[in-house]
XYZ file of C-alpha atoms in Angstrom:
567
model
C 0.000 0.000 0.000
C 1.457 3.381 -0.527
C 2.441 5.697 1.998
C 0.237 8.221 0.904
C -3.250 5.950 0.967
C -1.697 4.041 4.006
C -1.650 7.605 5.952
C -5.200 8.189 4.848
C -6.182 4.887 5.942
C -5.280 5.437 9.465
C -6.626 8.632 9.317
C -9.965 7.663 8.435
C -9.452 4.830 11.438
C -8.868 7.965 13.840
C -11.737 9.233 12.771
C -14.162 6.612 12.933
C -12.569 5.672 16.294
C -13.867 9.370 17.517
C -17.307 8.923 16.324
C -17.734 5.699 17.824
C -16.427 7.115 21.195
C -18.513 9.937 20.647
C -21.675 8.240 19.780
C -20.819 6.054 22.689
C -20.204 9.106 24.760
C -23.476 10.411 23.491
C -25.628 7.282 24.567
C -24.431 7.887 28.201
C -26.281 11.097 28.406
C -29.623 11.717 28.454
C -31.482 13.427 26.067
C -32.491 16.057 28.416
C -28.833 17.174 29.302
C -28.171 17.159 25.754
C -30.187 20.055 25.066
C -28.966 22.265 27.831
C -26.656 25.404 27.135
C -23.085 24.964 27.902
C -23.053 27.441 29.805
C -25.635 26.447 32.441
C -25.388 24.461 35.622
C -26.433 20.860 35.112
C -28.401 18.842 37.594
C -27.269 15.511 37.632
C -27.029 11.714 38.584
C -24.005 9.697 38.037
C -23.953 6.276 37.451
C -20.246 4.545 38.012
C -19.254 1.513 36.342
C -17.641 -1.550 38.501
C -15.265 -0.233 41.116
C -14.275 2.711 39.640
C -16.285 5.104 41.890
C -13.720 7.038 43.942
C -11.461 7.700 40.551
C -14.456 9.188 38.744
C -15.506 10.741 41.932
C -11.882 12.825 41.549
C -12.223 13.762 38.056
C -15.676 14.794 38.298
C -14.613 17.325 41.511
C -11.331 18.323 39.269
C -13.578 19.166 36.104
C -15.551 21.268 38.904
C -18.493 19.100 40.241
C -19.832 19.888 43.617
C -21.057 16.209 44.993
C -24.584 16.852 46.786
C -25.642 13.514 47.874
C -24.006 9.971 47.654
C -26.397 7.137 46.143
C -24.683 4.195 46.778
C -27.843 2.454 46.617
C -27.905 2.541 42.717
C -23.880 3.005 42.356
C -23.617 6.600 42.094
C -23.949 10.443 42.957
C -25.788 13.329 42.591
C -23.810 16.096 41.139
C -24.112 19.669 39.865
C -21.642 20.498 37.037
C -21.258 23.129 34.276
C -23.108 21.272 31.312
C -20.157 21.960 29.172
C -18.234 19.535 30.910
C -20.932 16.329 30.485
C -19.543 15.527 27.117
C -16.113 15.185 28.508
C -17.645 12.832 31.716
C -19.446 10.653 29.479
C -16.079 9.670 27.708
C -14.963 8.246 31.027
C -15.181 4.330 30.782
C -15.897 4.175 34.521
C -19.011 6.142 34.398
C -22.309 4.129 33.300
C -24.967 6.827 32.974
C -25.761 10.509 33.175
C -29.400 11.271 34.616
C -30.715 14.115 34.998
C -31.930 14.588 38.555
C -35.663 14.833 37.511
C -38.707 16.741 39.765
C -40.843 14.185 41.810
C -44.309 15.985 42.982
C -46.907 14.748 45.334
C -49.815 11.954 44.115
C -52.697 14.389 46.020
C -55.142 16.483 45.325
C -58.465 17.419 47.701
C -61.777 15.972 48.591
C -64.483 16.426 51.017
C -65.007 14.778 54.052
C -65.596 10.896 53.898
C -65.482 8.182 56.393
C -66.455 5.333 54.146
C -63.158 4.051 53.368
C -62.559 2.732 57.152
C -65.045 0.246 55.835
C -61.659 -1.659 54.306
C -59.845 -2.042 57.953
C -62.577 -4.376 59.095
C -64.406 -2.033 61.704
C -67.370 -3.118 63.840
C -70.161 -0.704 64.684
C -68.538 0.335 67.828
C -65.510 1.197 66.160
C -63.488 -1.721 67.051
C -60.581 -2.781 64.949
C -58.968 -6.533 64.066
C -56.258 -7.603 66.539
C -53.285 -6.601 64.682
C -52.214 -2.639 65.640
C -48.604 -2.950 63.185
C -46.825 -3.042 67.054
C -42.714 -3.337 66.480
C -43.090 -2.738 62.636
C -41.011 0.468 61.063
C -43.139 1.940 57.943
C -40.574 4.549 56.486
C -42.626 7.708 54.939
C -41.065 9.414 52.432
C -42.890 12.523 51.941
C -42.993 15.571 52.559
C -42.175 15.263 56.334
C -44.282 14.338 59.577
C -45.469 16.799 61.819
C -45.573 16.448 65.728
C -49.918 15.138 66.488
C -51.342 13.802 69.422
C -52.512 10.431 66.890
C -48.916 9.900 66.409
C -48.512 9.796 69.886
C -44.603 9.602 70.268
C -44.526 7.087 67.738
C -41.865 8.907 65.006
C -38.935 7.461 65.824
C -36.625 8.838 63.307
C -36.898 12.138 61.162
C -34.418 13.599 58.475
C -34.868 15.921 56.411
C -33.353 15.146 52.249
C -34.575 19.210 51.248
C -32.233 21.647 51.126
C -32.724 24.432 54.303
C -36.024 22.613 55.871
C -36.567 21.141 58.762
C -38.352 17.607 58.898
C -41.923 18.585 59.672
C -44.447 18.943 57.309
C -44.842 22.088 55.961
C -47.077 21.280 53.047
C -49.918 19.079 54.716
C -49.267 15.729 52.330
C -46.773 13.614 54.420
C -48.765 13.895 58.319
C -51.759 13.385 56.155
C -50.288 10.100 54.331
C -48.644 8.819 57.864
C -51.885 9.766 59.529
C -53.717 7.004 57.259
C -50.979 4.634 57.846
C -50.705 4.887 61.451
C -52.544 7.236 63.378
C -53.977 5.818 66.216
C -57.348 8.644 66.864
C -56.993 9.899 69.986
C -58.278 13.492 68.563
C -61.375 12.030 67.338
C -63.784 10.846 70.031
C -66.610 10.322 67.931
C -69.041 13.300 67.863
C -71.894 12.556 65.145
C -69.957 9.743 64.058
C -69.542 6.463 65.642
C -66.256 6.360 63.984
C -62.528 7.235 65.329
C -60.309 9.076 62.569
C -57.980 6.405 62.517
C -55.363 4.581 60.538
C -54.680 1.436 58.832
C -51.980 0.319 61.638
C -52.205 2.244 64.763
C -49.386 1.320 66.950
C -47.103 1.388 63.900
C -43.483 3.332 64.025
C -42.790 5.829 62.159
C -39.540 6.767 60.350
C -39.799 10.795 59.006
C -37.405 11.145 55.640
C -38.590 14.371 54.103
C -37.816 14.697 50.187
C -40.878 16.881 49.111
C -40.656 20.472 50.028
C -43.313 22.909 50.837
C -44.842 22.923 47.661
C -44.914 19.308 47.341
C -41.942 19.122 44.753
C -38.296 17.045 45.263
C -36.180 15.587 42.955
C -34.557 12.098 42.018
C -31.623 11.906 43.972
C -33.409 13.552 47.448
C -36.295 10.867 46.836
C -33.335 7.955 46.777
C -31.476 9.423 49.124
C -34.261 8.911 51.656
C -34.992 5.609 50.463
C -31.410 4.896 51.339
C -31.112 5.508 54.444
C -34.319 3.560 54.705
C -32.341 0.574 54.016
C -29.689 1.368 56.798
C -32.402 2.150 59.203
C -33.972 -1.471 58.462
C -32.342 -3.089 61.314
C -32.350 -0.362 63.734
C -35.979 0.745 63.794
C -37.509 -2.856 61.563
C -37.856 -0.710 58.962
C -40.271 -3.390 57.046
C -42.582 -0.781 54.554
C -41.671 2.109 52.701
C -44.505 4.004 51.782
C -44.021 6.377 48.277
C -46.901 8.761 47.648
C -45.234 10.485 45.174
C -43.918 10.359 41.289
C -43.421 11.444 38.049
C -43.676 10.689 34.659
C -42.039 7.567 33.440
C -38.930 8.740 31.074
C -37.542 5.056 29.802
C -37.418 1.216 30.623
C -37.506 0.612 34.421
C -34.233 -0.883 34.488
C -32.016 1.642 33.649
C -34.321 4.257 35.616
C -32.175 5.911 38.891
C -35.899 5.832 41.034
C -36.952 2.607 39.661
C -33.488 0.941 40.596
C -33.811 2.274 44.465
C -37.001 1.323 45.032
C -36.021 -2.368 43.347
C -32.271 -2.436 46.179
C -35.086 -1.574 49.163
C -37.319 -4.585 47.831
C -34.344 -7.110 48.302
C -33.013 -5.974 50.828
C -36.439 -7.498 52.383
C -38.730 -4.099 52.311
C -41.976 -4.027 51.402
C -41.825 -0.774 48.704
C -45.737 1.151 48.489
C -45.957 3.124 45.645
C -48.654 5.485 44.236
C -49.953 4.797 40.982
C -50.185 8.390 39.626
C -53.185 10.912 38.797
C -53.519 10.408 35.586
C -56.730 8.045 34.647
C -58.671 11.347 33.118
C -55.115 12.297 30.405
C -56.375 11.499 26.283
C -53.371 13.643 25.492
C -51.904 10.657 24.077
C -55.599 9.342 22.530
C -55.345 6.550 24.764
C -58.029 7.365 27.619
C -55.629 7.782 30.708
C -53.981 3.897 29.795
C -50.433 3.770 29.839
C -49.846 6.536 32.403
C -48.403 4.793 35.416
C -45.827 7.097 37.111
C -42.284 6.252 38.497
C -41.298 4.432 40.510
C -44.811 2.688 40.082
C -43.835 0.889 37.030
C -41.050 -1.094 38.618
C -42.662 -4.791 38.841
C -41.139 -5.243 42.519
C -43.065 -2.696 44.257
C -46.748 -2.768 44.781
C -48.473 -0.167 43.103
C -51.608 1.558 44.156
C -55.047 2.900 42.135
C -57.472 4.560 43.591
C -61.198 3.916 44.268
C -64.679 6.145 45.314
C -66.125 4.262 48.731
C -69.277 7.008 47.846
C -69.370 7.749 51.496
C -70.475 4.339 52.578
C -69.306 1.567 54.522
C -70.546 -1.275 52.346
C -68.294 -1.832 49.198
C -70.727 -2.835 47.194
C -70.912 0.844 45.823
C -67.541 1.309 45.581
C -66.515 2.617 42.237
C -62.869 3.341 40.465
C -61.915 6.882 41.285
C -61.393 8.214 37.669
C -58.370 9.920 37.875
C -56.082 7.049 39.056
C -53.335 6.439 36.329
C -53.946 2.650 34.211
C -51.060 0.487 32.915
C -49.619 -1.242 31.132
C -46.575 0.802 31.863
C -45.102 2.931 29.452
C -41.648 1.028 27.849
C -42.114 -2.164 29.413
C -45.780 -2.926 29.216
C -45.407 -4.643 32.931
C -49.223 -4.796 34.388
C -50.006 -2.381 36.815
C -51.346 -1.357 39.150
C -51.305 -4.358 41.448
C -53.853 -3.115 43.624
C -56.804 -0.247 44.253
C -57.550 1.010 47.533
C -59.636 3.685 49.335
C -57.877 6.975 47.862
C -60.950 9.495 47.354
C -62.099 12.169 49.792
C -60.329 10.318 52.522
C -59.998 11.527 55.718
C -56.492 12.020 58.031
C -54.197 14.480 59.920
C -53.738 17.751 58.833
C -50.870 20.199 59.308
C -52.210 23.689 60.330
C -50.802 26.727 58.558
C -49.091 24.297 55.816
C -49.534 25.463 52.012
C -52.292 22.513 51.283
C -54.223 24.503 54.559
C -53.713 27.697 53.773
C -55.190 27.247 49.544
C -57.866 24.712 50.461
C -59.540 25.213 54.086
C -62.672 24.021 52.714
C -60.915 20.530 53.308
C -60.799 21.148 56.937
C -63.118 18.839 59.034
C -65.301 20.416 61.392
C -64.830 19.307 64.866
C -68.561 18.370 64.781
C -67.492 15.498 62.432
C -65.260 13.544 65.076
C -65.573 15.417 68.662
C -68.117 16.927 70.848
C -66.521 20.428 69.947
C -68.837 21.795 68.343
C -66.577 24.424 67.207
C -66.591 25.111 63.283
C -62.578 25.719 62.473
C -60.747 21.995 62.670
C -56.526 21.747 63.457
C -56.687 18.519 63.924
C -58.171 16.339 60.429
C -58.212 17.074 56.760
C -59.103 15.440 53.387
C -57.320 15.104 50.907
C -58.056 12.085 47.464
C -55.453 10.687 45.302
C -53.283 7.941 44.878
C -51.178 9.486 47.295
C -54.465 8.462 49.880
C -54.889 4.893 47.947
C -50.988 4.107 48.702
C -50.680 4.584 52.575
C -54.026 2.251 52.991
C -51.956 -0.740 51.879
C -48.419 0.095 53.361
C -50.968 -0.153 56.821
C -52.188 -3.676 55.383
C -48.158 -4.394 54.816
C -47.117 -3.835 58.210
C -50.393 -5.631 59.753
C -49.218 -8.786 57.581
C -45.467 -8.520 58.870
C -46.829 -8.156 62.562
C -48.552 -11.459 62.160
C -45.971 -12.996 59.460
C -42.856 -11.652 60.928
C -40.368 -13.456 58.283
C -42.301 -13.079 55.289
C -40.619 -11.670 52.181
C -42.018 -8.602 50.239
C -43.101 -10.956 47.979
C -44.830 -13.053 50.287
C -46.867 -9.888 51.193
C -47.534 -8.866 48.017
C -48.780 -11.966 46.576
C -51.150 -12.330 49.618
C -52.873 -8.739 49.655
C -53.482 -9.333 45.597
C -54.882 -13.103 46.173
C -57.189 -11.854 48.758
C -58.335 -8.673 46.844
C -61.748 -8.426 46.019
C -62.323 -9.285 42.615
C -66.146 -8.073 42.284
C -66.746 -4.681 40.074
C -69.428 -3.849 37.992
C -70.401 -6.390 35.839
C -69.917 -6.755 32.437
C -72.656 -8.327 30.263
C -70.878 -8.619 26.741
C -67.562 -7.471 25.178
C -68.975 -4.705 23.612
C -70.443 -3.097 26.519
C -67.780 -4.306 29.555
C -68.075 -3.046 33.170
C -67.548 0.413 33.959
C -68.637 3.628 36.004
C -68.982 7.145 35.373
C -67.801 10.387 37.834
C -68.317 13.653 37.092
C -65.855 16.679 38.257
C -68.092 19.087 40.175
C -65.732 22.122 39.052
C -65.991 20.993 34.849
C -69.200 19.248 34.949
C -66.629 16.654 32.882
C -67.642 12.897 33.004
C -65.159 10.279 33.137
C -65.132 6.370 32.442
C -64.265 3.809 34.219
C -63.767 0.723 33.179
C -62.424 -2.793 35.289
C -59.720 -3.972 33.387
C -56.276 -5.792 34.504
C -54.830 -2.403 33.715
C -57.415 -0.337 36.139
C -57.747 -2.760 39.021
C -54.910 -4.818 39.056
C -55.557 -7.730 40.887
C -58.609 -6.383 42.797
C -59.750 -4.331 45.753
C -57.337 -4.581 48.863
C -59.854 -6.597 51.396
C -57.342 -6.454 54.671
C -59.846 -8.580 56.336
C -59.608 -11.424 54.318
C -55.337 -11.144 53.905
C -54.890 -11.341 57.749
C -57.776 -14.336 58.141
C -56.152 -15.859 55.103
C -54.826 -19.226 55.695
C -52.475 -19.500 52.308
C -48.451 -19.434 52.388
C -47.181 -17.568 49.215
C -43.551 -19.787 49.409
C -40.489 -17.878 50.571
C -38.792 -18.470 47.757
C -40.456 -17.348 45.276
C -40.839 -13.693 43.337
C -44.069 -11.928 43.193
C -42.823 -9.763 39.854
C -45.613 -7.753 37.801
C -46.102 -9.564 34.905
C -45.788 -7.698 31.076
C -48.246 -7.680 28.789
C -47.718 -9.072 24.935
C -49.952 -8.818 21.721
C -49.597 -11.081 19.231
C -50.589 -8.616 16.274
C -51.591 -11.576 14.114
C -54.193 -12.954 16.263
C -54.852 -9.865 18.403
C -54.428 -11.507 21.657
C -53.100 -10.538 24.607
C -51.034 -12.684 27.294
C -49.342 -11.864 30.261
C -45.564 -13.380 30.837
C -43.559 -13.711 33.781
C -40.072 -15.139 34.385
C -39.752 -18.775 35.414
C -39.852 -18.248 39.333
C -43.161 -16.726 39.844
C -46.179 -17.133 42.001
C -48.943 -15.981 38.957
C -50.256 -18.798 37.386
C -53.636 -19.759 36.088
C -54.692 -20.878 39.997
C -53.216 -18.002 41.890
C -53.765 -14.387 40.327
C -52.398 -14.253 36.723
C -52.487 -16.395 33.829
C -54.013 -16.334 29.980
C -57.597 -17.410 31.151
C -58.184 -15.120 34.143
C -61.101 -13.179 34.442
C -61.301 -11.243 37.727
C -64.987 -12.620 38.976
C -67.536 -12.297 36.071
C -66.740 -8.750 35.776
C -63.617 -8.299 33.088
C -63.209 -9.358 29.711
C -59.891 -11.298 28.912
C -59.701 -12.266 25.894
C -58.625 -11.866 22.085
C -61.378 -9.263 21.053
C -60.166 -7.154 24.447
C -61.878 -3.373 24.710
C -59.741 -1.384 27.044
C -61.907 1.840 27.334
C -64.668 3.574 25.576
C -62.676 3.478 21.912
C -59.369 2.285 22.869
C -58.494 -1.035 21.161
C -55.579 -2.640 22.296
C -53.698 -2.402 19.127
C -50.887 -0.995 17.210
C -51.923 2.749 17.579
C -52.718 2.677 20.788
C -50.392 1.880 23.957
C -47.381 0.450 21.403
C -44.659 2.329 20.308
C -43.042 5.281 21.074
C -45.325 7.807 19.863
C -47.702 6.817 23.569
C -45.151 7.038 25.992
C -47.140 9.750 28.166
C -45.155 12.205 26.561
C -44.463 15.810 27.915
C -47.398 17.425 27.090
C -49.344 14.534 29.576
C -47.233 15.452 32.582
C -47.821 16.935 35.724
C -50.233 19.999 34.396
C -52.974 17.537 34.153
C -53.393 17.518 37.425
C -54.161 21.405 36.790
C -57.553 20.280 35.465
C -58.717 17.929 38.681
C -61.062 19.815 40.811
C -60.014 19.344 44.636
C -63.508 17.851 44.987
C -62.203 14.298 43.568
C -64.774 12.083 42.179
C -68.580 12.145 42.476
């Protein structure tokens, strides 16, 4: 070869060499960084690759990175860096991934006063609750802090605060609300008109306070994993067994390379049950696909048990209960898993409230009058508020959780999550053909919009949580064995749809999943599926990337839900 084509050989290698480094640079960054201006101040999460961690850690301080918080949990850092300098950091062969540190927000929004939903602990008449109190179990709440309230009654054991200059209490109104449901015991509430207590799932349950939602309701990534965390080292301490996550955001790729969705997935095996809301987003068509497909993170992880939301109407018998429309419906965006696993009690519920926090100050119509719960007949309550919401669906079964590991002290979280779905309820509204399925309507009292419900795998989940029937339950789920979400798959030449698991699994066609379920008489599983008024499960529908709850389905729906919840 001559000298002259030899040279321009190797330069041409050079320069196909630095294209593949930099594509390979490129797919280490996500697309979100990639559009920032150099100049700017990036927000990030570091992934590290094998055992490289303190070496990167070096170069990323010497290229001018300030570290913020360590997440050894997922094998990284959170960082904040001049976005100029990402390119360079994703050349490094010891870093994995560059995240974004993306906005959480709270699962809430209001409701008016409603005591059906104590119907689900089991209560008698006289207000009399089953045996089991959660006594020695640790429920981590990670939130937007716990305030100091006579129902909690000493029983926050631990509190830290993940926000940047606040103190752990709660001074939005969502995280005293969400512990209140898990574990407050009613000591403010001695009846009044009602012959009901104002009290939670678990009463005797301790609670461990990690703040990583300001007062507005909003945190981030690496403040959310942070908390969950030091969860995990707190496990042995206070038997931290339940982590309850009211709290999300939109899903931005496949689970397993998500920061959030890896965290939550560590706390699960390192033997903690992981509560997650299912998201507000049942009433969003942005993506023509009637609220389907709009799961938030970390609720699409199949470890964790994710929560919908239903409408007790006010009463105790469940008979009436309907879907709360707003609750977000699977399959989950990227990975199709099923979801949610569960609903739950979420709508107009009552709990604690947090005087003088931002959710009191904008809605006071959501206070309860004293009337409601005391012999004070005084009109102005500081003791109970309502809020609905996934947010309210998700504490309801992180109570059931630590009831189960009270009276099953060495069960896995997969032992306790295939229980509560085996023992859901499984009766909804019935469906008479597949052309007209079961379903409900609820109308926002702000819009006068109506909203339909239907009771699909992707609505319900595996059913209603019945905590009743779990703790009387007499089954075993084995020890050994994983309680994974399943995914969903269509076969696009015969138009049906299965559900697929991995080899060790407790779903099969005898416990809770399997190709010929139908969830009582009520849902239609089958090859001619209809999920939702004009949504065929199809090609154009919840497939491809085009229906990935894109941007324009975020957080602003929730701009459009009335505080009223459903009717």
């Amino acid at each position: 070869m001559k000298r002259c084509t030899w040279m321009n050989f190797l330069r041409t290698l050079v320069v196909l060499a630095a294209c593949a480094a930099c594509l390979k640079a490129a797919n280490k960054i996500a697309p979100e960084l990639e559009r920032l201006d150099s100049a700017a101040v990036a927000d990030v999460i570091v992934q590290f690759r094998g055992s490289g961690a303190p070496g990167v850690h070096a170069r990323i301080v010497a290229s001018g990175g300030v570290l913020r918080h360590s997440l050894h949990l997922i094998h990284g850092a959170h960082y904040q860096i001049r976005a100029a300098r990402l390119a360079e950091m994703a050349l490094d062969p010891d870093i994995e991934f560059i995240h974004p540190n993306r906005a959480v927000h709270a699962s809430d929004f209001g409701g008016t006063v409603d005591y059906g939903w104590m119907s689900t602990l089991g209560f008698t008449s006289n207000g009399q609750a089953l045996v089991w109190d959660g006594t020695g179990i640790g429920v981590a709440v990670i939130d937007s802090g716990i305030s100091n309230h006579p129902d909690l009654s000493g029983r926050i054991v631990y509190n830290q605060s993940f926000v940047p200059n606040e103190d752990p209490n709660d001074h939005y109104g969502h995280g005293i609300h969400v512990a209140g449901l898990i574990g407050g015991n009613g000591s403010k509430s001695t009846g009044g008109d009602s012959v009901y207590k104002v009290r939670g799932i678990a009463p005797n349950v301790n609670l461990i306070n990690l703040k990583a939602l300001d007062l507005n309701g909003q945190g981030t990534d690496s403040q959310v994993i942070a908390a969950i965390q030091t969860a995990v080292a707190l496990k042995s301490r206070y038997n931290v067994r339940v982590i309850n996550l009211s709290l999300g955001r939109q899903v931005t790729g496949p689970y397993a390379s998500d920061p959030l969705c890896q965290a939550v997935q560590q706390a699960w095996q390192a033997g903690i049950v992981v509560v997650v809301a299912a998201g507000n987003q049942g009433r969003n068509n942005s993506a023509g696909t009637s609220g389907y497909g709009t799961i938030a993170a970390p609720g699409n992880s199949p470890y964790v048990i994710t929560v919908g939301a239903m409408n007790t109407l006010g009463t105790l018998a469940r008979g009436d209960d309907k879907m709360a429309s707003y609750s977000s419906k699977g399959p989950t965006a990227f990975d199709l898993i099923v979801k949610p696993d569960l609903v739950a009690p979420g709508n107009q519920m009552v709990s604690l409230q947090q005087s003088g926090s931002t959710l009191d100050k904008s809605y006071q119509g959501n206070e309860v009058p004293k009337s409601a719960y005391c012999a004070d007949n005084g009109k102005k309550s500081s003791d109970y508020f309502q809020l609905s919401g996934t947010s309210m669906a998700a504490p309801i079964v992180s109570g059931a959780a630590a009831l189960l590991l009270e009276q099953h002290s060495s069960w896995t979280p997969d032992q306790v999550k295939a229980l509560l779905m085996l023992t859901a309820d499984k009766t909804f509204p019935a469906a008479s053909t597949q052309t007209a399925p079961g379903f409900t309507t609820a109308t926002d009292a702000a819009t006068g919009g109506v909203y339909t419900s239907y009771y699909d795998i992707f609505t319900v989940g595996a059913g209603y949580v019945n905590i009743a029937a779990a703790l009387g339950s007499s089954d075993v789920p084995p020890a050994g064995a994983s309680a994974l979400s399943p995914s969903a798959v269509l076969n696009s030449t015969t138009g049906a749809v299965t559900v697929v698991n991995g080899t060790n699994v407790l779903w099969g066609s005898n416990v809770l999943w399997g190709n010929s379920v139908v969830w009582g008489t009520n849902v239609l599983w089958g090859s001619n599926v209809l999920w939702g008024s004009n949504v065929l499960w199809g090609n154009n529908v919840l497939w491809g990337s085009n229906v990935l709850w894109g941007s324009s389905a975020d957080v602003a729906e929730a701009t459009t839900l009335t505080l009223n919840g459903d009717r």
